[in-house]
Each structure stands twice: as structure tokens, then as C-alpha cells.
XYZ file of C-alpha atoms in Angstrom:
96
model
C 90.716 76.749 7.370
C 93.208 79.520 6.437
C 96.163 77.526 7.710
C 95.101 74.353 6.145
C 94.982 76.169 2.694
C 98.552 77.729 3.634
C 99.961 74.549 4.471
C 98.800 72.965 1.160
C 99.926 75.701 -1.167
C 103.424 75.343 0.634
C 103.605 72.027 -0.114
C 102.176 72.401 -3.509
C 105.051 74.885 -4.169
C 107.411 72.559 -2.655
C 106.662 69.456 -4.681
C 106.261 71.558 -7.810
C 109.875 73.187 -7.682
C 111.404 69.794 -6.702
C 110.164 68.227 -10.052
C 110.160 71.464 -12.115
C 114.273 70.486 -12.419
C 113.285 67.572 -14.797
C 116.220 65.320 -13.613
C 116.348 63.537 -17.153
C 118.148 66.545 -18.653
C 121.800 66.319 -20.235
C 124.370 68.300 -18.731
C 125.313 71.293 -20.141
C 128.769 72.034 -21.324
C 129.214 74.508 -18.452
C 128.267 72.055 -15.724
C 130.823 69.354 -16.816
C 133.619 68.831 -14.487
C 137.120 69.018 -16.199
C 139.608 66.767 -15.098
C 143.664 67.314 -15.735
C 145.708 64.332 -16.268
C 149.304 64.993 -15.988
C 151.926 62.369 -17.190
C 155.458 62.413 -17.142
C 156.641 61.242 -20.457
C 155.101 59.815 -23.426
C 158.710 57.759 -24.264
C 157.349 54.874 -22.349
C 154.456 52.670 -23.825
C 153.040 52.524 -20.189
C 152.554 56.236 -19.608
C 150.754 56.567 -23.187
C 148.351 53.447 -22.557
C 147.453 54.944 -19.018
C 146.948 58.444 -20.498
C 144.695 57.233 -23.481
C 142.629 54.742 -21.052
C 141.953 57.203 -18.450
C 140.905 59.964 -20.799
C 138.647 57.499 -22.756
C 137.049 56.223 -19.311
C 136.455 59.672 -17.987
C 134.893 61.031 -21.234
C 132.709 58.043 -21.277
C 131.594 58.999 -17.744
C 130.684 62.360 -18.952
C 133.789 64.579 -17.879
C 136.069 66.945 -20.007
C 139.556 65.585 -19.906
C 142.980 68.045 -20.408
C 145.660 65.420 -20.746
C 149.417 66.328 -21.155
C 152.625 65.005 -21.286
C 155.823 66.808 -20.000
C 158.035 65.474 -22.523
C 160.649 63.166 -21.273
C 160.490 63.387 -17.603
C 160.962 67.156 -17.588
C 159.789 68.398 -14.088
C 159.658 72.007 -14.735
C 157.346 71.469 -17.804
C 154.980 69.114 -15.727
C 154.685 71.934 -13.284
C 153.967 74.550 -15.512
C 151.410 72.290 -17.143
C 150.075 71.625 -13.837
C 149.774 75.199 -13.072
C 148.043 76.039 -16.144
C 145.292 73.252 -15.699
C 144.585 74.692 -12.324
C 144.123 78.158 -14.003
C 142.035 76.485 -16.500
C 139.500 75.506 -13.956
C 140.213 71.737 -13.496
C 138.126 70.295 -10.578
C 140.300 67.368 -10.230
C 144.220 66.563 -10.964
C 145.681 63.042 -11.529
C 149.478 63.728 -11.560
C 151.855 60.681 -12.530
């Protein structure tokens, strides 16, 4: 009898802990992944559109986006921006 009661108690604890989280709660700001998007230049329409579209879609999906342009294909600037994105806790990098 004690063994059966112990099993039922453990099962009740497991089930209640599974449902205690809710599941329907919105993500808090601290749990939202940050994505860094590094574009080479703003002088071409293509990169402007790609950056804006990517940012809009990622934000719509619930991500925080850090979109940066490196000037006019300035590689040292882009490298510095990417390093800052890494230091800024970006979990994913998109580099063009």
C-alpha cells in the first residue's frame, strides 16, 4: 500500500510540474534570442531591401534584431560590427 501511495504521489508531482509552466505565456524580453544581421553597404538597393525584409520577418517571428550596415563595403568596419554583435550576445549571425 505504501509503495502504491508513493508511486501516485511521485506521479502527481511530475504531472503538476509539467503543467505548472503554463505554456501559453509570452516570452520575456530576457529569453528572446538576439540575431545580428551584418550587411556590406547601403549604397545598393538590394542590401537595403534584404536588410529591411530580414529584420521585419525576424521581428515578426519574435526575435530581437541588430541590423547594421558597414558603410561602402568597408571590411574593417564590418568586422568590428560583427565582433560587437558577438559581444552583444547575438545568438545567430547573418553576414552578407
